[in-house]
Amino acid sequence: MLAVAIQENTPPWIAGLHEIQDLEVREDVLLAPMGSFRIGGPADVLVSPSSPEAVASLQEFVLREALPLTVLGGGTNVLIGDLGIRGVVVDLSGGFNFLHEEELDDKTVCWHVGSGCGTGRIVRRSVTKGLVGAHVLAGVPGSMGGALIMNAGGHEGEIGDVVHRVQVAQAGTLHWLNQEECGFSYRNSMFARDAIVLSAELHLQKSVNDALRETVSHAQKRRKSTQPLQKPNAGSIFKNPEGAYAGQLIEESGCKGWTEGQAQVSPLHANFIVNLGGATAAQVLTLVERVRQEVASKHGVTLKMEVKLLGDFGPELNVLKGELVNAGK
Ligand SMILES: Cc1cc2nc3c(=O)[nH]c(=O)nc-3n(C[C@H](O)[C@H](O)[C@H](O)COP(=O)(O)OP(=O)(O)OC[C@H]3O[C@@H](n4cnc5c(N)ncnc54)[C@H](O)[C@@H]3O)c2cc1C
């Protein structure tokens, strides 16, 4: 019945997870390799569901057992604590990595995209098929699920603009939310805190000329020349405050190049922190706070986090983590 032999000393809650259908369960999995920062301790348990029903059952289980649950997408906009993530971490990159196409009329196509689908695949397919809308993810790494949660995008627009509806699992129930209910705004959405985004329907327009390929290539080139892509990082650390650019404020405050251990404010783009090799989450978080304080004192602006802080940073830094998360809401 169970695909995996369960050891005698396995805690009962982990043994219980093994009984959920369509759910692969792995214990004590190091998360650093799963995020673009290459930082972070282990997950107690990493699970990979392969059906919406498995996700719903998982939610019922963690509710019953009062276990914390965290979803990790492509890990490109997160800083994971050095002590890892307690409870259950969900990875949708296996079972929810799909992209199906349906023609709606002579101008519009509907894409059914799983949350585990990578943005690179989405952009490549947009260009090949000449479909406008999801190309706004050009140069934005990660997964469809993360892009929906973050309402990712750039100069060309945001992914929320082309969302028709999104399937979520919440408290063990599966349902669909229309675009309005998703509450998309700048690098934000209004999915419930405990919702797991499973897939989306995107309505894309057939392009009438060859401009799309050019637009995507331009966006990718611009990012290559302005972002420190050679070093591990997690994209923009802070959101742009109303009417200003976080990177510019940080640069004007003199923080470019600041270091804390092996974490450095990128000399190329001040809103990026790079991992020079072996940086810890503690070093990154300490540097984040030094930059925030400096910008507040020089410009009177309190920057809010764009990067999500996940997991356990240790007793002292967990307090700072809590403050930063609350300030970012
Ligand atoms: C070099 C670089 C450049 C970047 N440039 C841009 C840019 O131009 N524009 C932009 O918008 N972003 C940019 N980013 C940030 C990042 O790529 C986006 O925010 C991306 O959409 C995050 O997706 P992800 O799958 O990696 O999500 P993750 O980083 O894994 O997760 C982000 C948040 O979403 C939650 N989450 C993820 N998937 C799900 C799900 N299925 N259900 C529920 N919660 C979920 C996580 O718990 C976390 O809180 C950049 C990042 C890097 C490293």
PDB file of N, CA and C in Angstrom, residues 102-187:
ATOM      1  N   GLU A 102      -6.070  26.073 -25.371  1.00  0.00           N
ATOM      2  CA  GLU A 102      -7.440  25.916 -25.884  1.00  0.00           C
ATOM      3  C   GLU A 102      -7.787  27.191 -26.663  1.00  0.00           C
ATOM      4  N   GLU A 103      -8.225  27.008 -27.916  1.00  0.00           N
ATOM      5  CA  GLU A 103      -8.566  28.171 -28.747  1.00  0.00           C
ATOM      6  C   GLU A 103      -9.965  28.665 -28.360  1.00  0.00           C
ATOM      7  N   LEU A 104     -10.107  29.946 -28.024  1.00  0.00           N
ATOM      8  CA  LEU A 104     -11.425  30.459 -27.633  1.00  0.00           C
ATOM      9  C   LEU A 104     -12.148  31.071 -28.829  1.00  0.00           C
ATOM     10  N   ASP A 105     -11.438  31.904 -29.611  1.00  0.00           N
ATOM     11  CA  ASP A 105     -11.988  32.456 -30.852  1.00  0.00           C
ATOM     12  C   ASP A 105     -10.820  32.844 -31.755  1.00  0.00           C
ATOM     13  N   ASP A 106     -11.098  33.576 -32.840  1.00  0.00           N
ATOM     14  CA  ASP A 106      -9.991  33.832 -33.781  1.00  0.00           C
ATOM     15  C   ASP A 106      -8.972  34.832 -33.241  1.00  0.00           C
ATOM     16  N   LYS A 107      -9.252  35.434 -32.089  1.00  0.00           N
ATOM     17  CA  LYS A 107      -8.286  36.385 -31.514  1.00  0.00           C
ATOM     18  C   LYS A 107      -7.679  35.904 -30.190  1.00  0.00           C
ATOM     19  N   THR A 108      -8.381  35.012 -29.496  1.00  0.00           N
ATOM     20  CA  THR A 108      -7.990  34.696 -28.109  1.00  0.00           C
ATOM     21  C   THR A 108      -7.750  33.211 -27.882  1.00  0.00           C
ATOM     22  N   VAL A 109      -6.719  32.947 -27.072  1.00  0.00           N
ATOM     23  CA  VAL A 109      -6.383  31.572 -26.701  1.00  0.00           C
ATOM     24  C   VAL A 109      -6.387  31.494 -25.174  1.00  0.00           C
ATOM     25  N   CYS A 110      -6.863  30.365 -24.645  1.00  0.00           N
ATOM     26  CA  CYS A 110      -6.808  30.169 -23.187  1.00  0.00           C
ATOM     27  C   CYS A 110      -5.701  29.160 -22.872  1.00  0.00           C
ATOM     28  N   TRP A 111      -4.825  29.549 -21.972  1.00  0.00           N
ATOM     29  CA  TRP A 111      -3.803  28.605 -21.494  1.00  0.00           C
ATOM     30  C   TRP A 111      -4.185  28.128 -20.105  1.00  0.00           C
ATOM     31  N   HIS A 112      -4.108  26.809 -19.919  1.00  0.00           N
ATOM     32  CA  HIS A 112      -4.294  26.218 -18.591  1.00  0.00           C
ATOM     33  C   HIS A 112      -2.882  25.893 -18.087  1.00  0.00           C
ATOM     34  N   VAL A 113      -2.432  26.622 -17.088  1.00  0.00           N
ATOM     35  CA  VAL A 113      -1.027  26.496 -16.662  1.00  0.00           C
ATOM     36  C   VAL A 113      -0.955  26.049 -15.204  1.00  0.00           C
ATOM     37  N   GLY A 114      -0.213  24.977 -14.944  1.00  0.00           N
ATOM     38  CA  GLY A 114      -0.021  24.503 -13.575  1.00  0.00           C
ATOM     39  C   GLY A 114       0.956  25.391 -12.824  1.00  0.00           C
ATOM     40  N   SER A 115       0.791  25.463 -11.509  1.00  0.00           N
ATOM     41  CA  SER A 115       1.648  26.324 -10.696  1.00  0.00           C
ATOM     42  C   SER A 115       3.111  25.928 -10.751  1.00  0.00           C
ATOM     43  N   GLY A 116       3.380  24.657 -11.064  1.00  0.00           N
ATOM     44  CA  GLY A 116       4.770  24.211 -11.102  1.00  0.00           C
ATOM     45  C   GLY A 116       5.463  24.497 -12.417  1.00  0.00           C
ATOM     46  N   CYS A 117       4.730  25.070 -13.369  1.00  0.00           N
ATOM     47  CA  CYS A 117       5.312  25.339 -14.694  1.00  0.00           C
ATOM     48  C   CYS A 117       6.311  26.500 -14.587  1.00  0.00           C
ATOM     49  N   GLY A 118       7.492  26.346 -15.140  1.00  0.00           N
ATOM     50  CA  GLY A 118       8.518  27.385 -15.061  1.00  0.00           C
ATOM     51  C   GLY A 118       8.196  28.564 -15.976  1.00  0.00           C
ATOM     52  N   THR A 119       8.591  29.758 -15.551  1.00  0.00           N
ATOM     53  CA  THR A 119       8.286  30.953 -16.356  1.00  0.00           C
ATOM     54  C   THR A 119       9.072  30.949 -17.678  1.00  0.00           C
ATOM     55  N   GLY A 120      10.248  30.314 -17.681  1.00  0.00           N
ATOM     56  CA  GLY A 120      11.039  30.250 -18.920  1.00  0.00           C
ATOM     57  C   GLY A 120      10.246  29.540 -20.005  1.00  0.00           C
ATOM     58  N   ARG A 121       9.621  28.436 -19.646  1.00  0.00           N
ATOM     59  CA  ARG A 121       8.809  27.668 -20.608  1.00  0.00           C
ATOM     60  C   ARG A 121       7.634  28.509 -21.098  1.00  0.00           C
ATOM     61  N   ILE A 122       7.011  29.238 -20.170  1.00  0.00           N
ATOM     62  CA  ILE A 122       5.840  30.061 -20.508  1.00  0.00           C
ATOM     63  C   ILE A 122       6.221  31.152 -21.520  1.00  0.00           C
ATOM     64  N   VAL A 123       7.363  31.793 -21.280  1.00  0.00           N
ATOM     65  CA  VAL A 123       7.781  32.884 -22.177  1.00  0.00           C
ATOM     66  C   VAL A 123       8.200  32.329 -23.539  1.00  0.00           C
ATOM     67  N   ARG A 124       8.963  31.234 -23.522  1.00  0.00           N
ATOM     68  CA  ARG A 124       9.397  30.638 -24.806  1.00  0.00           C
ATOM     69  C   ARG A 124       8.183  30.264 -25.641  1.00  0.00           C
ATOM     70  N   ARG A 125       7.184  29.666 -25.005  1.00  0.00           N
ATOM     71  CA  ARG A 125       5.993  29.230 -25.750  1.00  0.00           C
ATOM     72  C   ARG A 125       5.198  30.437 -26.256  1.00  0.00           C
ATOM     73  N   SER A 126       5.152  31.516 -25.449  1.00  0.00           N
ATOM     74  CA  SER A 126       4.446  32.733 -25.889  1.00  0.00           C
ATOM     75  C   SER A 126       5.050  33.232 -27.191  1.00  0.00           C
ATOM     76  N   VAL A 127       6.385  33.239 -27.242  1.00  0.00           N
ATOM     77  CA  VAL A 127       7.071  33.755 -28.431  1.00  0.00           C
ATOM     78  C   VAL A 127       6.834  32.826 -29.616  1.00  0.00           C
ATOM     79  N   THR A 128       7.016  31.528 -29.394  1.00  0.00           N
ATOM     80  CA  THR A 128       6.850  30.570 -30.489  1.00  0.00           C
ATOM     81  C   THR A 128       5.446  30.644 -31.073  1.00  0.00           C
ATOM     82  N   LYS A 129       4.457  30.789 -30.204  1.00  0.00           N
ATOM     83  CA  LYS A 129       3.058  30.774 -30.659  1.00  0.00           C
ATOM     84  C   LYS A 129       2.552  32.171 -31.019  1.00  0.00           C
ATOM     85  N   GLY A 130       3.333  33.200 -30.739  1.00  0.00           N
ATOM     86  CA  GLY A 130       2.901  34.574 -31.043  1.00  0.00           C
ATOM     87  C   GLY A 130       1.708  34.996 -30.193  1.00  0.00           C
ATOM     88  N   LEU A 131       1.746  34.668 -28.901  1.00  0.00           N
ATOM     89  CA  LEU A 131       0.633  35.012 -28.001  1.00  0.00           C
ATOM     90  C   LEU A 131       1.061  36.089 -27.004  1.00  0.00           C
ATOM     91  N   VAL A 132       0.257  37.130 -26.916  1.00  0.00           N
ATOM     92  CA  VAL A 132       0.609  38.298 -26.098  1.00  0.00           C
ATOM     93  C   VAL A 132      -0.053  38.203 -24.722  1.00  0.00           C
ATOM     94  N   GLY A 133       0.696  38.497 -23.677  1.00  0.00           N
ATOM     95  CA  GLY A 133       0.120  38.550 -22.322  1.00  0.00           C
ATOM     96  C   GLY A 133       1.052  37.957 -21.285  1.00  0.00           C
ATOM     97  N   ALA A 134       1.373  36.663 -21.464  1.00  0.00           N
ATOM     98  CA  ALA A 134       2.251  36.011 -20.482  1.00  0.00           C
ATOM     99  C   ALA A 134       3.715  36.358 -20.755  1.00  0.00           C
ATOM    100  N   HIS A 135       3.991  37.029 -21.878  1.00  0.00           N
ATOM    101  CA  HIS A 135       5.371  37.415 -22.207  1.00  0.00           C
ATOM    102  C   HIS A 135       5.908  38.421 -21.188  1.00  0.00           C
ATOM    103  N   VAL A 136       5.013  39.009 -20.358  1.00  0.00           N
ATOM    104  CA  VAL A 136       5.463  39.973 -19.338  1.00  0.00           C
ATOM    105  C   VAL A 136       6.394  39.297 -18.324  1.00  0.00           C
ATOM    106  N   LEU A 137       6.451  37.949 -18.358  1.00  0.00           N
ATOM    107  CA  LEU A 137       7.344  37.228 -17.437  1.00  0.00           C
ATOM    108  C   LEU A 137       8.751  37.066 -18.020  1.00  0.00           C
ATOM    109  N   ALA A 138       9.024  37.689 -19.165  1.00  0.00           N
ATOM    110  CA  ALA A 138      10.373  37.599 -19.762  1.00  0.00           C
ATOM    111  C   ALA A 138      11.404  38.135 -18.771  1.00  0.00           C
ATOM    112  N   GLY A 139      12.385  37.318 -18.457  1.00  0.00           N
ATOM    113  CA  GLY A 139      13.446  37.748 -17.525  1.00  0.00           C
ATOM    114  C   GLY A 139      13.054  37.626 -16.064  1.00  0.00           C
ATOM    115  N   VAL A 140      11.846  37.125 -15.795  1.00  0.00           N
ATOM    116  CA  VAL A 140      11.403  36.915 -14.402  1.00  0.00           C
ATOM    117  C   VAL A 140      11.507  35.410 -14.128  1.00  0.00           C
ATOM    118  N   PRO A 141      12.490  34.964 -13.342  1.00  0.00           N
ATOM    119  CA  PRO A 141      12.602  33.520 -13.105  1.00  0.00           C
ATOM    120  C   PRO A 141      11.510  33.018 -12.151  1.00  0.00           C
ATOM    121  N   GLY A 142      11.420  31.712 -11.985  1.00  0.00           N
ATOM    122  CA  GLY A 142      10.467  31.155 -11.012  1.00  0.00           C
ATOM    123  C   GLY A 142       9.382  30.335 -11.672  1.00  0.00           C
ATOM    124  N   SER A 143       8.278  30.171 -10.938  1.00  0.00           N
ATOM    125  CA  SER A 143       7.183  29.297 -11.373  1.00  0.00           C
ATOM    126  C   SER A 143       5.902  30.107 -11.561  1.00  0.00           C
ATOM    127  N   MET A 144       4.922  29.474 -12.223  1.00  0.00           N
ATOM    128  CA  MET A 144       3.619  30.131 -12.411  1.00  0.00           C
ATOM    129  C   MET A 144       2.990  30.470 -11.062  1.00  0.00           C
ATOM    130  N   GLY A 145       3.055  29.535 -10.101  1.00  0.00           N
ATOM    131  CA  GLY A 145       2.443  29.772  -8.786  1.00  0.00           C
ATOM    132  C   GLY A 145       3.032  30.994  -8.104  1.00  0.00           C
ATOM    133  N   GLY A 146       4.360  31.066  -8.090  1.00  0.00           N
ATOM    134  CA  GLY A 146       5.028  32.212  -7.468  1.00  0.00           C
ATOM    135  C   GLY A 146       4.693  33.502  -8.198  1.00  0.00           C
ATOM    136  N   ALA A 147       4.622  33.432  -9.533  1.00  0.00           N
ATOM    137  CA  ALA A 147       4.313  34.638 -10.323  1.00  0.00           C
ATOM    138  C   ALA A 147       2.913  35.154  -9.981  1.00  0.00           C
ATOM    139  N   LEU A 148       1.978  34.230  -9.739  1.00  0.00           N
ATOM    140  CA  LEU A 148       0.612  34.653  -9.386  1.00  0.00           C
ATOM    141  C   LEU A 148       0.581  35.274  -7.994  1.00  0.00           C
ATOM    142  N   ILE A 149       1.251  34.632  -7.040  1.00  0.00           N
ATOM    143  CA  ILE A 149       1.279  35.160  -5.672  1.00  0.00           C
ATOM    144  C   ILE A 149       1.903  36.554  -5.657  1.00  0.00           C
ATOM    145  N   MET A 150       3.001  36.725  -6.424  1.00  0.00           N
ATOM    146  CA  MET A 150       3.742  37.994  -6.407  1.00  0.00           C
ATOM    147  C   MET A 150       3.201  38.987  -7.434  1.00  0.00           C
ATOM    148  N   ASN A 151       2.236  38.567  -8.268  1.00  0.00           N
ATOM    149  CA  ASN A 151       1.800  39.362  -9.422  1.00  0.00           C
ATOM    150  C   ASN A 151       3.037  39.902 -10.151  1.00  0.00           C
ATOM    151  N   ALA A 152       3.865  38.939 -10.582  1.00  0.00           N
ATOM    152  CA  ALA A 152       5.166  39.287 -11.168  1.00  0.00           C
ATOM    153  C   ALA A 152       5.003  39.952 -12.525  1.00  0.00           C
ATOM    154  N   GLY A 153       6.011  40.701 -12.900  1.00  0.00           N
ATOM    155  CA  GLY A 153       6.011  41.354 -14.218  1.00  0.00           C
ATOM    156  C   GLY A 153       7.105  42.386 -14.304  1.00  0.00           C
ATOM    157  N   GLY A 154       6.925  43.302 -15.238  1.00  0.00           N
ATOM    158  CA  GLY A 154       7.937  44.342 -15.453  1.00  0.00           C
ATOM    159  C   GLY A 154       7.340  45.494 -16.227  1.00  0.00           C
ATOM    160  N   HIS A 155       8.195  46.134 -17.038  1.00  0.00           N
ATOM    161  CA  HIS A 155       7.745  47.326 -17.782  1.00  0.00           C
ATOM    162  C   HIS A 155       6.538  47.039 -18.680  1.00  0.00           C
ATOM    163  N   GLU A 156       6.444  45.795 -19.170  1.00  0.00           N
ATOM    164  CA  GLU A 156       5.391  45.452 -20.135  1.00  0.00           C
ATOM    165  C   GLU A 156       4.035  45.185 -19.494  1.00  0.00           C
ATOM    166  N   GLY A 157       4.022  44.970 -18.178  1.00  0.00           N
ATOM    167  CA  GLY A 157       2.768  44.659 -17.494  1.00  0.00           C
ATOM    168  C   GLY A 157       2.978  43.586 -16.444  1.00  0.00           C
ATOM    169  N   GLU A 158       1.881  43.100 -15.886  1.00  0.00           N
ATOM    170  CA  GLU A 158       1.954  42.103 -14.811  1.00  0.00           C
ATOM    171  C   GLU A 158       1.106  40.890 -15.182  1.00  0.00           C
ATOM    172  N   ILE A 159       1.455  39.743 -14.630  1.00  0.00           N
ATOM    173  CA  ILE A 159       0.758  38.512 -15.018  1.00  0.00           C
ATOM    174  C   ILE A 159      -0.725  38.572 -14.643  1.00  0.00           C
ATOM    175  N   GLY A 160      -1.045  39.279 -13.555  1.00  0.00           N
ATOM    176  CA  GLY A 160      -2.445  39.380 -13.123  1.00  0.00           C
ATOM    177  C   GLY A 160      -3.342  39.981 -14.211  1.00  0.00           C
ATOM    178  N   ASP A 161      -2.752  40.777 -15.113  1.00  0.00           N
ATOM    179  CA  ASP A 161      -3.543  41.424 -16.173  1.00  0.00           C
ATOM    180  C   ASP A 161      -4.221  40.407 -17.089  1.00  0.00           C
ATOM    181  N   VAL A 162      -3.612  39.224 -17.265  1.00  0.00           N
ATOM    182  CA  VAL A 162      -4.158  38.264 -18.232  1.00  0.00           C
ATOM    183  C   VAL A 162      -4.768  37.032 -17.568  1.00  0.00           C
ATOM    184  N   VAL A 163      -4.894  37.094 -16.245  1.00  0.00           N
ATOM    185  CA  VAL A 163      -5.507  35.966 -15.539  1.00  0.00           C
ATOM    186  C   VAL A 163      -7.017  35.980 -15.753  1.00  0.00           C
ATOM    187  N   HIS A 164      -7.565  34.837 -16.152  1.00  0.00           N
ATOM    188  CA  HIS A 164      -9.034  34.700 -16.225  1.00  0.00           C
ATOM    189  C   HIS A 164      -9.553  34.163 -14.897  1.00  0.00           C
ATOM    190  N   ARG A 165      -8.984  33.045 -14.447  1.00  0.00           N
ATOM    191  CA  ARG A 165      -9.324  32.534 -13.114  1.00  0.00           C
ATOM    192  C   ARG A 165      -8.200  31.635 -12.596  1.00  0.00           C
ATOM    193  N   VAL A 166      -8.214  31.403 -11.290  1.00  0.00           N
ATOM    194  CA  VAL A 166      -7.131  30.663 -10.629  1.00  0.00           C
ATOM    195  C   VAL A 166      -7.736  29.588  -9.733  1.00  0.00           C
ATOM    196  N   GLN A 167      -7.153  28.376  -9.811  1.00  0.00           N
ATOM    197  CA  GLN A 167      -7.637  27.314  -8.911  1.00  0.00           C
ATOM    198  C   GLN A 167      -6.784  27.284  -7.644  1.00  0.00           C
ATOM    199  N   VAL A 168      -7.452  27.324  -6.495  1.00  0.00           N
ATOM    200  CA  VAL A 168      -6.720  27.271  -5.225  1.00  0.00           C
ATOM    201  C   VAL A 168      -7.281  26.151  -4.347  1.00  0.00           C
ATOM    202  N   ALA A 169      -6.431  25.690  -3.461  1.00  0.00           N
ATOM    203  CA  ALA A 169      -6.885  24.764  -2.424  1.00  0.00           C
ATOM    204  C   ALA A 169      -6.802  25.527  -1.111  1.00  0.00           C
ATOM    205  N   GLN A 170      -7.895  25.489  -0.365  1.00  0.00           N
ATOM    206  CA  GLN A 170      -7.892  26.200   0.924  1.00  0.00           C
ATOM    207  C   GLN A 170      -8.644  25.388   1.957  1.00  0.00           C
ATOM    208  N   ALA A 171      -7.998  25.133   3.069  1.00  0.00           N
ATOM    209  CA  ALA A 171      -8.586  24.360   4.169  1.00  0.00           C
ATOM    210  C   ALA A 171      -9.205  23.051   3.672  1.00  0.00           C
ATOM    211  N   GLY A 172      -8.572  22.436   2.701  1.00  0.00           N
ATOM    212  CA  GLY A 172      -9.032  21.139   2.219  1.00  0.00           C
ATOM    213  C   GLY A 172     -10.116  21.207   1.159  1.00  0.00           C
ATOM    214  N   THR A 173     -10.420  22.413   0.659  1.00  0.00           N
ATOM    215  CA  THR A 173     -11.439  22.554  -0.387  1.00  0.00           C
ATOM    216  C   THR A 173     -10.810  23.157  -1.630  1.00  0.00           C
ATOM    217  N   LEU A 174     -11.266  22.659  -2.800  1.00  0.00           N
ATOM    218  CA  LEU A 174     -10.753  23.189  -4.067  1.00  0.00           C
ATOM    219  C   LEU A 174     -11.769  24.169  -4.631  1.00  0.00           C
ATOM    220  N   HIS A 175     -11.320  25.352  -5.045  1.00  0.00           N
ATOM    221  CA  HIS A 175     -12.243  26.255  -5.720  1.00  0.00           C
ATOM    222  C   HIS A 175     -11.525  27.201  -6.675  1.00  0.00           C
ATOM    223  N   TRP A 176     -12.332  27.868  -7.505  1.00  0.00           N
ATOM    224  CA  TRP A 176     -11.784  28.789  -8.504  1.00  0.00           C
ATOM    225  C   TRP A 176     -12.087  30.222  -8.088  1.00  0.00           C
ATOM    226  N   LEU A 177     -11.096  31.113  -8.299  1.00  0.00           N
ATOM    227  CA  LEU A 177     -11.285  32.546  -8.041  1.00  0.00           C
ATOM    228  C   LEU A 177     -11.169  33.286  -9.363  1.00  0.00           C
ATOM    229  N   ASN A 178     -12.082  34.231  -9.624  1.00  0.00           N
ATOM    230  CA  ASN A 178     -11.918  35.015 -10.845  1.00  0.00           C
ATOM    231  C   ASN A 178     -10.868  36.105 -10.617  1.00  0.00           C
ATOM    232  N   GLN A 179     -10.542  36.822 -11.696  1.00  0.00           N
ATOM    233  CA  GLN A 179      -9.433  37.782 -11.620  1.00  0.00           C
ATOM    234  C   GLN A 179      -9.623  38.783 -10.484  1.00  0.00           C
ATOM    235  N   GLU A 180     -10.855  39.295 -10.364  1.00  0.00           N
ATOM    236  CA  GLU A 180     -11.125  40.311  -9.342  1.00  0.00           C
ATOM    237  C   GLU A 180     -10.882  39.760  -7.931  1.00  0.00           C
ATOM    238  N   GLU A 181     -11.318  38.509  -7.741  1.00  0.00           N
ATOM    239  CA  GLU A 181     -11.162  37.891  -6.408  1.00  0.00           C
ATOM    240  C   GLU A 181      -9.692  37.647  -6.032  1.00  0.00           C
ATOM    241  N   CYS A 182      -8.826  37.599  -7.043  1.00  0.00           N
ATOM    242  CA  CYS A 182      -7.400  37.383  -6.752  1.00  0.00           C
ATOM    243  C   CYS A 182      -6.765  38.659  -6.187  1.00  0.00           C
ATOM    244  N   GLY A 183      -7.374  39.813  -6.403  1.00  0.00           N
ATOM    245  CA  GLY A 183      -6.898  41.071  -5.816  1.00  0.00           C
ATOM    246  C   GLY A 183      -5.473  41.429  -6.205  1.00  0.00           C
ATOM    247  N   PHE A 184      -5.161  41.361  -7.506  1.00  0.00           N
ATOM    248  CA  PHE A 184      -3.787  41.670  -7.931  1.00  0.00           C
ATOM    249  C   PHE A 184      -3.487  43.157  -7.789  1.00  0.00           C
ATOM    250  N   SER A 185      -2.291  43.458  -7.267  1.00  0.00           N
ATOM    251  CA  SER A 185      -1.802  44.840  -7.251  1.00  0.00           C
ATOM    252  C   SER A 185      -0.284  44.753  -7.386  1.00  0.00           C
ATOM    253  N   TYR A 186       0.425  45.885  -7.269  1.00  0.00           N
ATOM    254  CA  TYR A 186       1.873  45.889  -7.500  1.00  0.00           C
ATOM    255  C   TYR A 186       2.591  44.867  -6.606  1.00  0.00           C
ATOM    256  N   ARG A 187       3.155  43.850  -7.228  1.00  0.00           N
ATOM    257  CA  ARG A 187       3.892  42.751  -6.561  1.00  0.00           C
ATOM    258  C   ARG A 187       3.113  42.171  -5.382  1.00  0.00           C
TER     259      ARG A 187
END
